[in-house]
PDB file of C-alpha atoms and ligand atoms in Angstrom:
ATOM      1  CA  UNK A   1       7.974 -18.488  -4.229  1.00  0.00           C
ATOM      2  CA  UNK A   2       6.605 -21.734  -2.883  1.00  0.00           C
ATOM      3  CA  UNK A   3       3.891 -22.037  -0.295  1.00  0.00           C
ATOM      4  CA  UNK A   4       6.234 -22.527   2.627  1.00  0.00           C
ATOM      5  CA  UNK A   5       8.230 -19.438   1.738  1.00  0.00           C
ATOM      6  CA  UNK A   6       5.064 -17.448   1.403  1.00  0.00           C
ATOM      7  CA  UNK A   7       3.802 -18.467   4.807  1.00  0.00           C
ATOM      8  CA  UNK A   8       7.105 -17.279   6.244  1.00  0.00           C
ATOM      9  CA  UNK A   9       6.681 -13.957   4.519  1.00  0.00           C
ATOM     10  CA  UNK A  10       3.145 -13.712   5.697  1.00  0.00           C
ATOM     11  CA  UNK A  11       4.199 -14.631   9.209  1.00  0.00           C
ATOM     12  CA  UNK A  12       6.648 -11.766   9.137  1.00  0.00           C
ATOM     13  CA  UNK A  13       3.939  -9.366   8.045  1.00  0.00           C
ATOM     14  CA  UNK A  14       1.681 -10.491  10.847  1.00  0.00           C
ATOM     15  CA  UNK A  15       4.364 -10.515  13.506  1.00  0.00           C
ATOM     16  CA  UNK A  16       5.457  -7.060  12.483  1.00  0.00           C
ATOM     17  CA  UNK A  17       2.019  -5.791  13.324  1.00  0.00           C
ATOM     18  CA  UNK A  18       0.167  -5.802  10.058  1.00  0.00           C
ATOM     19  CA  UNK A  19      -2.481  -7.262  12.308  1.00  0.00           C
ATOM     20  CA  UNK A  20      -4.937  -8.666   9.839  1.00  0.00           C
ATOM     21  CA  UNK A  21      -7.137 -10.972  11.857  1.00  0.00           C
ATOM     22  CA  UNK A  22      -8.777 -12.792   9.004  1.00  0.00           C
ATOM     23  CA  UNK A  23      -8.290 -12.533   5.306  1.00  0.00           C
ATOM     24  CA  UNK A  24     -10.966 -13.951   3.030  1.00  0.00           C
ATOM     25  CA  UNK A  25      -9.707 -17.199   1.544  1.00  0.00           C
ATOM     26  CA  UNK A  26     -10.256 -15.784  -1.932  1.00  0.00           C
ATOM     27  CA  UNK A  27      -7.475 -13.322  -1.184  1.00  0.00           C
ATOM     28  CA  UNK A  28      -5.057 -15.806   0.336  1.00  0.00           C
ATOM     29  CA  UNK A  29      -5.638 -18.187  -2.535  1.00  0.00           C
ATOM     30  CA  UNK A  30      -5.188 -15.603  -5.219  1.00  0.00           C
ATOM     31  CA  UNK A  31      -2.004 -14.458  -3.544  1.00  0.00           C
ATOM     32  CA  UNK A  32      -0.592 -17.808  -2.605  1.00  0.00           C
ATOM     33  CA  UNK A  33       2.370 -16.977  -4.791  1.00  0.00           C
ATOM     34  CA  UNK A  34       2.839 -13.235  -5.011  1.00  0.00           C
ATOM     35  CA  UNK A  35       5.509 -13.405  -7.702  1.00  0.00           C
ATOM     36  CA  UNK A  36       3.326 -15.232 -10.150  1.00  0.00           C
ATOM     37  CA  UNK A  37       0.849 -13.652 -12.489  1.00  0.00           C
ATOM     38  CA  UNK A  38      -2.499 -12.845 -10.913  1.00  0.00           C
ATOM     39  CA  UNK A  39      -5.549 -14.694 -12.275  1.00  0.00           C
ATOM     40  CA  UNK A  40      -6.321 -12.170 -14.980  1.00  0.00           C
ATOM     41  CA  UNK A  41      -2.639 -11.735 -15.676  1.00  0.00           C
ATOM     42  CA  UNK A  42      -2.912  -7.983 -15.298  1.00  0.00           C
ATOM     43  CA  UNK A  43      -0.796  -7.271 -12.255  1.00  0.00           C
ATOM     44  CA  UNK A  44       2.400  -9.197 -11.782  1.00  0.00           C
ATOM     45  CA  UNK A  45       3.990  -8.154  -8.596  1.00  0.00           C
ATOM     46  CA  UNK A  46       5.539  -8.904  -5.279  1.00  0.00           C
ATOM     47  CA  UNK A  47       3.605  -7.739  -2.251  1.00  0.00           C
ATOM     48  CA  UNK A  48       6.582  -7.922   0.058  1.00  0.00           C
ATOM     49  CA  UNK A  49       8.548  -5.622  -2.223  1.00  0.00           C
ATOM     50  CA  UNK A  50       5.538  -3.338  -2.252  1.00  0.00           C
ATOM     51  CA  UNK A  51       5.659  -3.192   1.502  1.00  0.00           C
ATOM     52  CA  UNK A  52       9.371  -2.358   1.455  1.00  0.00           C
ATOM     53  CA  UNK A  53       8.721   0.464  -0.968  1.00  0.00           C
ATOM     54  CA  UNK A  54       5.812   1.733   1.109  1.00  0.00           C
ATOM     55  CA  UNK A  55       7.912   1.772   4.267  1.00  0.00           C
ATOM     56  CA  UNK A  56      11.075   2.754   2.451  1.00  0.00           C
ATOM     57  CA  UNK A  57      12.005   4.679  -0.628  1.00  0.00           C
ATOM     58  CA  UNK A  58       8.381   5.521  -1.492  1.00  0.00           C
ATOM     59  CA  UNK A  59       8.189   7.371   1.867  1.00  0.00           C
ATOM     60  CA  UNK A  60       4.472   6.592   1.964  1.00  0.00           C
ATOM     61  CA  UNK A  61       4.811   5.697   5.657  1.00  0.00           C
ATOM     62  CA  UNK A  62       5.836   9.242   6.504  1.00  0.00           C
ATOM     63  CA  UNK A  63       2.255  10.354   6.014  1.00  0.00           C
ATOM     64  CA  UNK A  64       0.199   7.148   5.994  1.00  0.00           C
ATOM     65  CA  UNK A  65       1.934   5.452   8.951  1.00  0.00           C
ATOM     66  CA  UNK A  66       4.109   2.356   9.151  1.00  0.00           C
ATOM     67  CA  UNK A  67       2.442  -0.431   7.151  1.00  0.00           C
ATOM     68  CA  UNK A  68      -0.328   2.022   6.388  1.00  0.00           C
ATOM     69  CA  UNK A  69      -1.337   2.107  10.051  1.00  0.00           C
ATOM     70  CA  UNK A  70      -2.248   5.726  10.506  1.00  0.00           C
ATOM     71  CA  UNK A  71      -1.893   5.295  14.270  1.00  0.00           C
ATOM     72  CA  UNK A  72       1.767   4.283  13.909  1.00  0.00           C
ATOM     73  CA  UNK A  73       3.682   7.273  12.630  1.00  0.00           C
ATOM     74  CA  UNK A  74       7.414   6.810  12.174  1.00  0.00           C
ATOM     75  CA  UNK A  75       9.917   8.849  14.139  1.00  0.00           C
ATOM     76  CA  UNK A  76      10.434  11.891  12.007  1.00  0.00           C
ATOM     77  CA  UNK A  77      12.252  15.147  12.486  1.00  0.00           C
ATOM     78  CA  UNK A  78       9.969  17.427  14.495  1.00  0.00           C
ATOM     79  CA  UNK A  79       9.493  19.926  11.671  1.00  0.00           C
ATOM     80  CA  UNK A  80       8.597  17.186   9.166  1.00  0.00           C
ATOM     81  CA  UNK A  81       6.090  15.662  11.583  1.00  0.00           C
ATOM     82  CA  UNK A  82       4.591  19.087  12.164  1.00  0.00           C
ATOM     83  CA  UNK A  83       4.171  19.736   8.456  1.00  0.00           C
ATOM     84  CA  UNK A  84       2.440  16.395   7.987  1.00  0.00           C
ATOM     85  CA  UNK A  85       0.186  17.106  10.953  1.00  0.00           C
ATOM     86  CA  UNK A  86      -0.916  20.318   9.271  1.00  0.00           C
ATOM     87  CA  UNK A  87      -1.908  18.736   5.959  1.00  0.00           C
ATOM     88  CA  UNK A  88      -5.472  19.429   4.986  1.00  0.00           C
ATOM     89  CA  UNK A  89      -6.991  16.965   4.285  1.00  0.00           C
ATOM     90  CA  UNK A  90      -4.974  14.722   6.577  1.00  0.00           C
ATOM     91  CA  UNK A  91      -3.414  11.590   5.048  1.00  0.00           C
ATOM     92  CA  UNK A  92      -5.847   8.750   4.570  1.00  0.00           C
ATOM     93  CA  UNK A  93      -6.042   5.575   6.612  1.00  0.00           C
ATOM     94  CA  UNK A  94      -5.205   3.262   3.728  1.00  0.00           C
ATOM     95  CA  UNK A  95      -6.386   0.210   5.690  1.00  0.00           C
ATOM     96  CA  UNK A  96      -9.942   1.375   5.948  1.00  0.00           C
ATOM     97  CA  UNK A  97     -11.815   0.600   2.711  1.00  0.00           C
ATOM     98  CA  UNK A  98     -14.887   2.438   3.949  1.00  0.00           C
ATOM     99  CA  UNK A  99     -13.245   5.828   3.769  1.00  0.00           C
ATOM    100  CA  UNK A 100     -11.121   5.319   0.668  1.00  0.00           C
ATOM    101  CA  UNK A 101     -12.209   7.399  -2.258  1.00  0.00           C
ATOM    102  CA  UNK A 102     -10.150   6.075  -5.143  1.00  0.00           C
ATOM    103  CA  UNK A 103     -11.830   3.013  -6.552  1.00  0.00           C
ATOM    104  CA  UNK A 104      -9.433   1.674  -9.172  1.00  0.00           C
ATOM    105  CA  UNK A 105      -5.731   0.931  -9.420  1.00  0.00           C
ATOM    106  CA  UNK A 106      -5.632   3.294 -12.354  1.00  0.00           C
ATOM    107  CA  UNK A 107      -6.752   6.156 -10.127  1.00  0.00           C
ATOM    108  CA  UNK A 108      -4.394   5.084  -7.352  1.00  0.00           C
ATOM    109  CA  UNK A 109      -1.468   4.764  -9.732  1.00  0.00           C
ATOM    110  CA  UNK A 110      -2.165   8.237 -10.988  1.00  0.00           C
ATOM    111  CA  UNK A 111      -2.352   9.697  -7.472  1.00  0.00           C
ATOM    112  CA  UNK A 112       0.978   8.067  -6.653  1.00  0.00           C
ATOM    113  CA  UNK A 113       2.719   9.049  -9.871  1.00  0.00           C
ATOM    114  CA  UNK A 114       1.293  12.490 -10.380  1.00  0.00           C
ATOM    115  CA  UNK A 115       0.332  13.464  -6.850  1.00  0.00           C
ATOM    116  CA  UNK A 116      -3.140  13.505  -5.385  1.00  0.00           C
ATOM    117  CA  UNK A 117      -4.833  16.700  -6.621  1.00  0.00           C
ATOM    118  CA  UNK A 118      -5.983  19.072  -3.912  1.00  0.00           C
ATOM    119  CA  UNK A 119      -4.008  17.315  -1.201  1.00  0.00           C
ATOM    120  CA  UNK A 120      -0.494  17.392   0.214  1.00  0.00           C
ATOM    121  CA  UNK A 121       0.399  14.115  -1.463  1.00  0.00           C
ATOM    122  CA  UNK A 122       3.182  14.951  -3.854  1.00  0.00           C
ATOM    123  CA  UNK A 123       4.126  13.016  -7.016  1.00  0.00           C
ATOM    124  CA  UNK A 124       6.558  10.142  -6.668  1.00  0.00           C
ATOM    125  CA  UNK A 125       9.180  10.428  -9.345  1.00  0.00           C
ATOM    126  CA  UNK A 126      11.411   7.557  -8.271  1.00  0.00           C
ATOM    127  CA  UNK A 127       9.179   4.540  -8.771  1.00  0.00           C
ATOM    128  CA  UNK A 128       9.652   2.127 -11.622  1.00  0.00           C
ATOM    129  CA  UNK A 129       6.549   0.538 -13.126  1.00  0.00           C
ATOM    130  CA  UNK A 130       7.324  -2.602 -11.150  1.00  0.00           C
ATOM    131  CA  UNK A 131       7.644  -0.567  -7.932  1.00  0.00           C
ATOM    132  CA  UNK A 132       4.244   0.909  -8.610  1.00  0.00           C
ATOM    133  CA  UNK A 133       2.627  -2.462  -9.318  1.00  0.00           C
ATOM    134  CA  UNK A 134       4.130  -3.974  -6.178  1.00  0.00           C
ATOM    135  CA  UNK A 135       2.918  -1.008  -4.126  1.00  0.00           C
ATOM    136  CA  UNK A 136      -0.602  -1.271  -5.566  1.00  0.00           C
ATOM    137  CA  UNK A 137      -0.737  -4.962  -4.637  1.00  0.00           C
ATOM    138  CA  UNK A 138       0.477  -4.138  -1.142  1.00  0.00           C
ATOM    139  CA  UNK A 139      -2.185  -1.440  -0.787  1.00  0.00           C
ATOM    140  CA  UNK A 140      -4.814  -4.002  -1.826  1.00  0.00           C
ATOM    141  CA  UNK A 141      -3.533  -6.350   0.879  1.00  0.00           C
ATOM    142  CA  UNK A 142      -3.733  -3.820   3.692  1.00  0.00           C
ATOM    143  CA  UNK A 143      -7.250  -2.759   2.761  1.00  0.00           C
ATOM    144  CA  UNK A 144      -8.161  -6.481   2.516  1.00  0.00           C
ATOM    145  CA  UNK A 145      -9.403  -6.026  -1.018  1.00  0.00           C
ATOM    146  CA  UNK A 146     -10.867  -9.232  -2.440  1.00  0.00           C
ATOM    147  CA  UNK A 147     -10.218  -7.808  -5.926  1.00  0.00           C
ATOM    148  CA  UNK A 148      -6.603  -6.655  -5.736  1.00  0.00           C
ATOM    149  CA  UNK A 149      -6.453  -6.020  -9.449  1.00  0.00           C
ATOM    150  CA  UNK A 150      -9.204  -3.472  -9.721  1.00  0.00           C
TER     151      UNK A 150
HETATM  152  C1  HEC B 201       3.168  14.194   2.208  1.00  0.00           C
HETATM  153  C2  HEC B 201       2.289  13.173   2.727  1.00  0.00           C
HETATM  154  C3  HEC B 201       1.975  11.967   1.873  1.00  0.00           C
HETATM  155  C4  HEC B 201       2.855  11.057   1.325  1.00  0.00           C
HETATM  156  C5  HEC B 201       4.373  11.062   1.426  1.00  0.00           C
HETATM  157  C6  HEC B 201       2.043  10.070   0.655  1.00  0.00           C
HETATM  158  N1  HEC B 201       0.719  10.365   0.780  1.00  0.00           N
HETATM  159 FE1  HEC B 201      -0.812   9.296   0.041  1.00  0.00          FE
HETATM  160  N2  HEC B 201      -2.121  10.743   0.660  1.00  0.00           N
HETATM  161  C7  HEC B 201      -1.790  11.871   1.386  1.00  0.00           C
HETATM  162  C8  HEC B 201      -2.955  12.709   1.528  1.00  0.00           C
HETATM  163  C9  HEC B 201      -2.994  14.042   2.251  1.00  0.00           C
HETATM  164  C10 HEC B 201      -4.012  12.049   0.844  1.00  0.00           C
HETATM  165  C11 HEC B 201      -5.444  12.527   0.622  1.00  0.00           C
HETATM  166  C12 HEC B 201      -6.363  12.416   1.762  1.00  0.00           C
HETATM  167  C13 HEC B 201      -7.784  12.708   1.342  1.00  0.00           C
HETATM  168  O1  HEC B 201      -8.084  12.744   0.143  1.00  0.00           O
HETATM  169  O2  HEC B 201      -8.612  12.883   2.240  1.00  0.00           O
HETATM  170  C14 HEC B 201      -3.444  10.813   0.325  1.00  0.00           C
HETATM  171  C15 HEC B 201      -4.164   9.868  -0.398  1.00  0.00           C
HETATM  172  C16 HEC B 201      -3.653   8.666  -0.848  1.00  0.00           C
HETATM  173  C17 HEC B 201      -4.416   7.665  -1.542  1.00  0.00           C
HETATM  174  C18 HEC B 201      -5.888   7.755  -1.913  1.00  0.00           C
HETATM  175  C19 HEC B 201      -6.744   7.231  -0.814  1.00  0.00           C
HETATM  176  C20 HEC B 201      -8.205   7.145  -1.230  1.00  0.00           C
HETATM  177  O3  HEC B 201      -8.991   7.952  -0.760  1.00  0.00           O
HETATM  178  O4  HEC B 201      -8.548   6.239  -2.009  1.00  0.00           O
HETATM  179  C21 HEC B 201      -3.572   6.617  -1.797  1.00  0.00           C
HETATM  180  C22 HEC B 201      -3.917   5.316  -2.508  1.00  0.00           C
HETATM  181  C23 HEC B 201      -2.282   6.990  -1.273  1.00  0.00           C
HETATM  182  N3  HEC B 201      -2.362   8.221  -0.703  1.00  0.00           N
HETATM  183  C24 HEC B 201      -1.167   6.185  -1.355  1.00  0.00           C
HETATM  184  C25 HEC B 201       0.122   6.651  -1.102  1.00  0.00           C
HETATM  185  C26 HEC B 201       1.315   5.912  -1.442  1.00  0.00           C
HETATM  186  C27 HEC B 201       1.365   4.527  -2.045  1.00  0.00           C
HETATM  187  C28 HEC B 201       2.368   6.713  -1.101  1.00  0.00           C
HETATM  188  C29 HEC B 201       3.841   6.460  -1.320  1.00  0.00           C
HETATM  189  C30 HEC B 201       4.254   6.269  -2.689  1.00  0.00           C
HETATM  190  C31 HEC B 201       1.812   7.936  -0.523  1.00  0.00           C
HETATM  191  N4  HEC B 201       0.449   7.850  -0.544  1.00  0.00           N
HETATM  192  C32 HEC B 201       2.566   8.981  -0.024  1.00  0.00           C
HETATM  193  C33 HEC B 201      -0.528  12.163   1.887  1.00  0.00           C
HETATM  194  C34 HEC B 201       0.640  11.523   1.524  1.00  0.00           C
END
């Protein structure tokens, strides 16, 4: 994706309420082209696809809110919403790095694939490896992580 296309994508994210006021330039530079290998070459992914998975087939948004905004729950059937409201612990605000407990993508990948032990977060059995990588990059974006690969 070229720079112009990326700024369109990014514009869409912002307009749709991702609401990131300022992203450190290190992040925007590293992610200038989300389809190209990251600097260390470890994670090759597409953040926009990650967002689609988060708000789509990954059903992450059911519990973590649309775009990971815990204050923006989707419209769900009343019984589903009630079950989520009763989870203990409650789903995490994935945008707030200060309260996040998992520190590496390895741990996050495991929580997503195998379920988060001791919580209501169930394993996702539908994601391909690429889906997972894209989702991890998207999670790094919403928590404004300057080291999206870690
Ligand atoms: C059924 C509700 C539910 C769904 C669906 C769900 N989660 Fe979670 N998630 C939780 C709960 C509950 C926790 C744990 C909260 C805690 O530890 O305090 C959690 C924790 C996490 C964490 C760890 C946060 C930390 O502390 O570092 C990540 C990352 C995460 N979820 C990502 C996802 C992603 C990505 C998806 C979609 C593939 C997803 N979740 C789907 C409920 C859910």
